[in-house]
Amino acid sequence: MRWLSVLLSFALPFGSHAAKKSPEADRFDDFHAKAQATSPLKLLDSSYKQLTSAPRDYSAAVLLTALEPRFGCQLCTDFQPEWDVLARSWAKGDRKGDSRLIFGTLDFANGRDTFISLGLQSAPVLLFFPPTTGPHATASVEAIRYDFSGLQTAENVHEWLARHLPNRPHPPVSRPVNYLGWIVGIVTSLGVAGVLFKAWPYILPVIQNRNVWAGLSLIGILLFTSGHMFNQIRKVPYVAGDGHGGISYFAGGFQSQYGLETQIVAFMYGVLSFATISLAVKVPRIQDSKMQQLSVVVWGAVMVIMYSFLLSVFRVKNGGYPFKLPPFM
């Protein structure tokens, strides 16, 4: 009995030391338990300081935002659902807390002092706090700021967090099923199918009409040969000033053009095309010889005038072009 009491007296200090947890571990367990109920955590000034204070053997990702309408932060409103999806997906996929990451959200209405202490003048701001102790501690204890540029989705932020959490699990983003969207899509598809089934006898002749396809093809040709795609790629201005208080409709050189210039060129191409088609197809079918001759003269004059104007425009683009045609000399 004496030896047993001696052994117990020696074992009790070691047992109490083994059972005792560090304050950081207790803090993580507390936040992790709350995150399993609702994630991201809704923070206040006090809870933000408690979550991000050092030392800490866990990581924290905190979104500082301003969701109230009076602040007019559209990016905050747009990004919040993506942040919620990411936080819930992570909490659901990491129930044991193996990644040791806590998600939190601090609204300006609840964390004014924190915004002031950090010197923040805009929102949203996403900060990642790496661990300062433990096996995953980093050399720098400063918070890492996320760059809000481009399209902001839960997947993009997940990829950013994964880069800062090496050798740890990264639960994938799991978006909830949009049942209402599925129902609306199915009902809409059935409605469109029903309308097409009823209207098909009237739609089929239009689809099989050669004149319809010829008109659509001609519109497409005129649209793209006039420089529409160039305008879409380069984002060119519609018009520009000529330096004398007036408006310049045509840009000099072949490396630039204006939006209105494209429309004028498309109009000229369209008139020339219509005149050519009329002379080749419509005029030969006219039974009255005098009317036929008049049509030839009219459409021929239209072609000469429009082609003369086209050459004058081309000389604006290329100053060294030598050819001219009346009346636009």
Short mmCIF file of C-alpha atoms in Angstrom, two decimals:
data_model
loop_
_atom_site.label_atom_id
_atom_site.label_comp_id
_atom_site.label_asym_id
_atom_site.label_seq_id
_atom_site.Cartn_x
_atom_site.Cartn_y
_atom_site.Cartn_z
CA MET A 1 0.00 0.00 0.00
CA ARG A 2 2.87 2.34 0.78
CA TRP A 3 4.44 1.75 -2.67
CA LEU A 4 1.05 2.28 -4.35
CA SER A 5 0.53 5.65 -2.65
CA VAL A 6 4.05 6.71 -3.64
CA LEU A 7 3.42 5.78 -7.30
CA LEU A 8 0.12 7.64 -7.33
CA SER A 9 1.74 10.77 -5.90
CA PHE A 10 4.28 10.72 -8.73
CA ALA A 11 1.70 9.96 -11.48
CA LEU A 12 -0.82 12.66 -10.56
CA PRO A 13 1.31 15.68 -11.66
CA PHE A 14 2.09 14.04 -15.00
CA GLY A 15 -1.57 13.13 -15.54
CA SER A 16 -2.76 16.66 -14.77
CA HIS A 17 -0.11 18.12 -17.09
CA ALA A 18 -1.20 15.79 -19.92
CA ALA A 19 -4.87 16.62 -19.46
CA LYS A 20 -4.29 20.36 -19.36
CA LYS A 21 -4.82 22.15 -22.71
CA SER A 22 -3.25 25.37 -23.87
CA PRO A 23 -5.43 28.51 -23.92
CA GLU A 24 -5.04 28.62 -27.71
CA ALA A 25 -6.45 25.09 -28.06
CA ASP A 26 -9.38 25.93 -25.81
CA ARG A 27 -10.03 29.07 -27.85
CA PHE A 28 -10.02 27.11 -31.12
CA ASP A 29 -12.32 24.44 -29.72
CA ASP A 30 -14.76 27.12 -28.59
CA PHE A 31 -14.81 28.89 -31.97
CA HIS A 32 -14.92 25.59 -33.88
CA ALA A 33 -17.94 24.42 -31.89
CA LYS A 34 -19.74 27.68 -32.71
CA ALA A 35 -18.76 27.38 -36.38
CA GLN A 36 -20.40 23.96 -36.60
CA ALA A 37 -23.69 25.60 -35.66
CA THR A 38 -23.34 28.65 -37.90
CA SER A 39 -20.53 29.59 -40.24
CA PRO A 40 -19.18 32.15 -40.86
CA LEU A 41 -19.23 33.46 -37.30
CA LYS A 42 -20.87 36.86 -36.81
CA LEU A 43 -18.21 38.85 -35.00
CA LEU A 44 -18.15 41.95 -32.82
CA ASP A 45 -15.18 44.11 -31.90
CA SER A 46 -14.52 41.98 -28.82
CA SER A 47 -14.89 38.60 -30.55
CA TYR A 48 -12.74 39.80 -33.47
CA LYS A 49 -9.91 40.66 -31.07
CA GLN A 50 -10.34 37.32 -29.29
CA LEU A 51 -10.30 35.38 -32.57
CA THR A 52 -7.28 37.13 -34.11
CA SER A 53 -5.17 37.77 -31.01
CA ALA A 54 -1.77 36.09 -30.72
CA PRO A 55 -0.59 33.58 -29.79
CA ARG A 56 -2.87 31.28 -31.79
CA ASP A 57 -2.30 27.75 -33.07
CA TYR A 58 -5.01 28.05 -35.73
CA SER A 59 -5.82 30.15 -38.81
CA ALA A 60 -8.63 32.65 -39.21
CA ALA A 61 -10.22 34.15 -42.31
CA VAL A 62 -12.22 37.28 -41.51
CA LEU A 63 -14.33 39.30 -43.94
CA LEU A 64 -14.73 42.95 -42.96
CA THR A 65 -17.76 44.25 -44.80
CA ALA A 66 -20.49 46.91 -44.83
CA LEU A 67 -23.85 45.41 -45.75
CA GLU A 68 -26.23 48.16 -44.68
CA PRO A 69 -27.84 49.98 -47.64
CA ARG A 70 -26.74 53.38 -46.33
CA PHE A 71 -23.11 52.51 -47.12
CA GLY A 72 -23.92 51.70 -50.76
CA CYS A 73 -21.33 48.88 -51.01
CA GLN A 74 -22.52 46.82 -53.97
CA LEU A 75 -19.46 44.57 -53.93
CA CYS A 76 -20.15 43.76 -50.27
CA THR A 77 -23.69 42.70 -51.13
CA ASP A 78 -22.62 40.67 -54.16
CA PHE A 79 -19.76 38.87 -52.43
CA GLN A 80 -21.54 38.00 -49.18
CA PRO A 81 -23.49 34.98 -50.59
CA GLU A 82 -20.26 33.56 -52.04
CA TRP A 83 -18.51 34.00 -48.69
CA ASP A 84 -21.37 32.27 -46.86
CA VAL A 85 -21.30 29.33 -49.29
CA LEU A 86 -17.54 28.90 -48.82
CA ALA A 87 -17.70 29.09 -45.02
CA ARG A 88 -20.59 26.63 -44.75
CA SER A 89 -18.97 24.20 -47.19
CA TRP A 90 -15.72 24.31 -45.25
CA ALA A 91 -17.42 23.81 -41.88
CA LYS A 92 -19.46 20.91 -43.26
CA GLY A 93 -16.43 19.19 -44.80
CA ASP A 94 -14.14 19.75 -41.78
CA ARG A 95 -16.27 18.77 -38.80
CA LYS A 96 -13.22 17.55 -36.84
CA GLY A 97 -11.34 20.80 -37.38
CA ASP A 98 -8.31 19.19 -39.02
CA SER A 99 -7.66 22.28 -41.15
CA ARG A 100 -7.78 24.48 -38.02
CA LEU A 101 -9.40 27.36 -39.91
CA ILE A 102 -12.17 29.59 -38.57
CA PHE A 103 -14.34 31.80 -40.81
CA GLY A 104 -15.74 35.05 -39.49
CA THR A 105 -17.62 38.13 -40.70
CA LEU A 106 -17.36 41.56 -39.11
CA ASP A 107 -19.87 44.14 -40.33
CA PHE A 108 -19.02 47.81 -39.98
CA ALA A 109 -22.18 48.31 -37.94
CA ASN A 110 -20.82 45.87 -35.32
CA GLY A 111 -17.11 46.61 -35.65
CA ARG A 112 -16.60 50.32 -36.12
CA ASP A 113 -13.66 50.43 -33.69
CA THR A 114 -11.92 47.59 -35.56
CA PHE A 115 -12.29 49.37 -38.90
CA ILE A 116 -10.83 52.55 -37.37
CA SER A 117 -7.93 50.71 -35.72
CA LEU A 118 -7.05 49.01 -39.03
CA GLY A 119 -7.34 52.29 -40.93
CA LEU A 120 -9.82 50.88 -43.44
CA GLN A 121 -11.47 53.38 -45.78
CA SER A 122 -13.30 50.90 -48.01
CA ALA A 123 -14.93 47.48 -47.92
CA PRO A 124 -14.98 44.57 -48.34
CA VAL A 125 -11.62 43.51 -46.93
CA LEU A 126 -10.74 39.83 -46.50
CA LEU A 127 -7.89 39.08 -44.08
CA PHE A 128 -6.19 35.74 -43.47
CA PHE A 129 -4.46 35.31 -40.11
CA PRO A 130 -1.88 32.48 -40.13
CA PRO A 131 -1.05 30.57 -36.94
CA THR A 132 1.72 31.97 -34.75
CA THR A 133 2.42 28.76 -32.79
CA GLY A 134 2.20 25.06 -33.43
CA PRO A 135 3.37 22.90 -36.36
CA HIS A 136 1.85 25.20 -39.00
CA ALA A 137 3.22 28.48 -37.63
CA THR A 138 4.57 30.88 -40.22
CA ALA A 139 7.54 33.23 -40.05
CA SER A 140 5.33 36.29 -40.54
CA VAL A 141 2.47 36.96 -38.16
CA GLU A 142 0.99 39.77 -40.26
CA ALA A 143 -2.46 39.27 -41.76
CA ILE A 144 -2.58 38.52 -45.50
CA ARG A 145 -5.06 40.61 -47.50
CA TYR A 146 -7.09 39.18 -50.38
CA ASP A 147 -7.08 41.09 -53.67
CA PHE A 148 -10.64 41.89 -54.75
CA SER A 149 -10.12 42.14 -58.52
CA GLY A 150 -11.98 40.34 -61.26
CA LEU A 151 -14.87 37.96 -60.73
CA GLN A 152 -15.21 37.06 -57.06
CA THR A 153 -16.56 33.56 -56.43
CA ALA A 154 -16.36 31.09 -53.59
CA GLU A 155 -14.09 28.89 -55.73
CA ASN A 156 -11.57 31.71 -56.24
CA VAL A 157 -11.35 32.47 -52.53
CA HIS A 158 -11.12 28.72 -51.79
CA GLU A 159 -8.11 28.46 -54.09
CA TRP A 160 -6.51 31.47 -52.38
CA LEU A 161 -7.01 29.99 -48.91
CA ALA A 162 -5.70 26.58 -50.00
CA ARG A 163 -2.41 28.18 -51.05
CA HIS A 164 -1.96 29.52 -47.52
CA LEU A 165 -2.95 26.24 -45.84
CA PRO A 166 -0.39 23.68 -47.05
CA ASN A 167 -0.43 20.10 -45.78
CA ARG A 168 -3.97 20.50 -44.48
CA PRO A 169 -7.36 19.37 -45.77
CA HIS A 170 -9.24 21.76 -48.07
CA PRO A 171 -12.94 20.84 -48.14
CA PRO A 172 -14.43 21.57 -51.57
CA VAL A 173 -17.09 24.19 -52.20
CA SER A 174 -20.54 22.63 -52.14
CA ARG A 175 -23.33 24.82 -53.44
CA PRO A 176 -26.93 24.13 -52.36
CA VAL A 177 -29.32 22.78 -54.97
CA ASN A 178 -31.49 25.52 -56.44
CA TYR A 179 -34.80 23.67 -56.56
CA LEU A 180 -36.75 26.76 -57.57
CA GLY A 181 -34.39 27.30 -60.50
CA TRP A 182 -34.85 23.69 -61.62
CA ILE A 183 -38.64 23.97 -61.42
CA VAL A 184 -38.69 27.26 -63.35
CA GLY A 185 -36.33 25.83 -65.96
CA ILE A 186 -38.42 22.69 -66.48
CA VAL A 187 -41.71 24.60 -66.68
CA THR A 188 -40.20 27.13 -69.09
CA SER A 189 -38.77 24.36 -71.29
CA LEU A 190 -42.12 22.58 -71.42
CA GLY A 191 -43.88 25.86 -72.27
CA VAL A 192 -41.44 26.65 -75.09
CA ALA A 193 -41.74 23.11 -76.41
CA GLY A 194 -45.54 23.41 -76.44
CA VAL A 195 -45.45 26.74 -78.27
CA LEU A 196 -43.01 25.37 -80.86
CA PHE A 197 -45.17 22.28 -81.39
CA LYS A 198 -48.24 24.40 -82.09
CA ALA A 199 -46.44 27.02 -84.18
CA TRP A 200 -44.20 24.61 -86.12
CA PRO A 201 -46.43 24.52 -89.24
CA TYR A 202 -46.03 28.30 -89.47
CA ILE A 203 -42.36 28.43 -88.50
CA LEU A 204 -41.15 25.75 -90.93
CA PRO A 205 -41.94 27.71 -94.13
CA VAL A 206 -40.07 30.72 -92.74
CA ILE A 207 -37.03 28.59 -91.92
CA GLN A 208 -37.05 27.03 -95.39
CA ASN A 209 -37.44 30.37 -97.20
CA ARG A 210 -34.33 31.17 -99.22
CA ASN A 211 -34.97 34.90 -99.15
CA VAL A 212 -34.92 34.92 -95.34
CA TRP A 213 -31.54 33.16 -95.27
CA ALA A 214 -30.20 35.41 -98.01
CA GLY A 215 -31.25 38.51 -96.05
CA LEU A 216 -29.72 37.21 -92.81
CA SER A 217 -26.51 36.29 -94.61
CA LEU A 218 -26.30 39.72 -96.21
CA ILE A 219 -26.84 41.44 -92.86
CA GLY A 220 -24.11 39.32 -91.28
CA ILE A 221 -21.68 40.04 -94.12
CA LEU A 222 -22.30 43.78 -93.95
CA LEU A 223 -22.01 43.78 -90.17
CA PHE A 224 -18.64 42.08 -90.03
CA THR A 225 -17.02 43.56 -93.14
CA SER A 226 -17.78 47.07 -91.87
CA GLY A 227 -15.66 46.53 -88.73
CA HIS A 228 -18.19 45.63 -86.04
CA MET A 229 -15.91 43.03 -84.40
CA PHE A 230 -13.00 45.48 -84.45
CA ASN A 231 -15.13 47.90 -82.43
CA GLN A 232 -16.11 45.21 -79.93
CA ILE A 233 -12.52 44.10 -79.38
CA ARG A 234 -10.87 47.54 -79.25
CA LYS A 235 -13.76 49.36 -77.48
CA VAL A 236 -13.43 52.32 -79.86
CA PRO A 237 -15.20 55.67 -79.24
CA TYR A 238 -18.39 56.44 -81.14
CA VAL A 239 -17.08 59.78 -82.50
CA ALA A 240 -14.21 62.14 -81.69
CA GLY A 241 -13.47 65.85 -81.90
CA ASP A 242 -11.57 67.24 -84.87
CA GLY A 243 -9.60 69.76 -82.80
CA HIS A 244 -11.57 72.75 -84.13
CA GLY A 245 -14.77 72.40 -82.15
CA GLY A 246 -16.35 70.02 -84.65
CA ILE A 247 -16.89 66.26 -84.87
CA SER A 248 -14.70 63.80 -86.74
CA TYR A 249 -16.68 60.89 -88.15
CA PHE A 250 -13.76 58.99 -89.72
CA ALA A 251 -10.46 58.10 -88.06
CA GLY A 252 -7.33 58.41 -90.17
CA GLY A 253 -5.23 55.31 -90.80
CA PHE A 254 -6.08 51.62 -90.83
CA GLN A 255 -5.38 50.91 -87.15
CA SER A 256 -8.29 52.90 -85.71
CA GLN A 257 -11.92 53.71 -86.45
CA TYR A 258 -15.02 55.11 -84.77
CA GLY A 259 -18.34 53.49 -84.00
CA LEU A 260 -20.30 55.88 -86.23
CA GLU A 261 -17.78 55.30 -89.01
CA THR A 262 -18.63 51.59 -88.94
CA GLN A 263 -22.33 52.32 -89.27
CA ILE A 264 -21.77 54.70 -92.21
CA VAL A 265 -19.60 52.16 -94.02
CA ALA A 266 -22.18 49.41 -93.40
CA PHE A 267 -24.89 51.69 -94.81
CA MET A 268 -22.83 52.36 -97.97
CA TYR A 269 -22.15 48.65 -98.45
CA GLY A 270 -25.84 47.93 -97.96
CA VAL A 271 -26.95 50.50 -100.56
CA LEU A 272 -24.39 49.22 -103.07
CA SER A 273 -25.48 45.62 -102.44
CA PHE A 274 -29.17 46.46 -102.81
CA ALA A 275 -28.50 48.39 -106.03
CA THR A 276 -26.51 45.49 -107.48
CA ILE A 277 -29.18 42.93 -106.54
CA SER A 278 -31.90 45.14 -108.00
CA LEU A 279 -30.04 45.52 -111.32
CA ALA A 280 -29.35 41.80 -111.51
CA VAL A 281 -32.66 40.39 -110.28
CA LYS A 282 -35.47 42.94 -110.16
CA VAL A 283 -34.88 45.12 -113.25
CA PRO A 284 -34.85 42.23 -115.80
CA ARG A 285 -38.35 41.23 -114.62
CA ILE A 286 -39.88 44.64 -115.36
CA GLN A 287 -42.22 44.25 -118.35
CA ASP A 288 -42.43 47.95 -119.29
CA SER A 289 -39.33 48.81 -121.36
CA LYS A 290 -39.36 52.52 -120.43
CA MET A 291 -39.69 51.74 -116.73
CA GLN A 292 -36.93 49.20 -117.10
CA GLN A 293 -34.63 51.78 -118.69
CA LEU A 294 -35.46 54.31 -115.99
CA SER A 295 -34.70 51.73 -113.29
CA VAL A 296 -31.33 50.97 -114.88
CA VAL A 297 -30.45 54.68 -114.92
CA VAL A 298 -31.62 55.26 -111.34
CA TRP A 299 -29.85 52.27 -109.84
CA GLY A 300 -26.75 52.93 -111.91
CA ALA A 301 -26.65 56.53 -110.63
CA VAL A 302 -27.08 55.29 -107.06
CA MET A 303 -24.13 52.93 -107.50
CA VAL A 304 -21.90 55.67 -108.99
CA ILE A 305 -22.75 58.18 -106.23
CA MET A 306 -22.31 55.71 -103.37
CA TYR A 307 -19.09 54.31 -104.83
CA SER A 308 -17.76 57.88 -105.25
CA PHE A 309 -18.56 58.57 -101.60
CA LEU A 310 -16.91 55.26 -100.60
CA LEU A 311 -13.71 56.27 -102.44
CA SER A 312 -13.69 59.65 -100.69
CA VAL A 313 -13.97 57.93 -97.32
CA PHE A 314 -11.16 55.58 -98.27
CA ARG A 315 -8.96 58.58 -99.09
CA VAL A 316 -9.55 59.83 -95.54
CA LYS A 317 -8.25 56.51 -94.23
CA ASN A 318 -5.37 56.43 -96.73
CA GLY A 319 -4.19 59.90 -97.73
CA GLY A 320 -2.03 58.58 -100.57
CA TYR A 321 -4.86 56.83 -102.42
CA PRO A 322 -4.79 58.36 -105.96
CA PHE A 323 -8.18 57.42 -107.43
CA LYS A 324 -11.28 59.63 -107.40
CA LEU A 325 -14.75 59.51 -108.86
CA PRO A 326 -17.25 62.36 -109.28
CA PRO A 327 -19.18 63.85 -107.59
CA PHE A 328 -17.16 63.36 -104.36
CA MET A 329 -13.75 64.53 -105.55
#
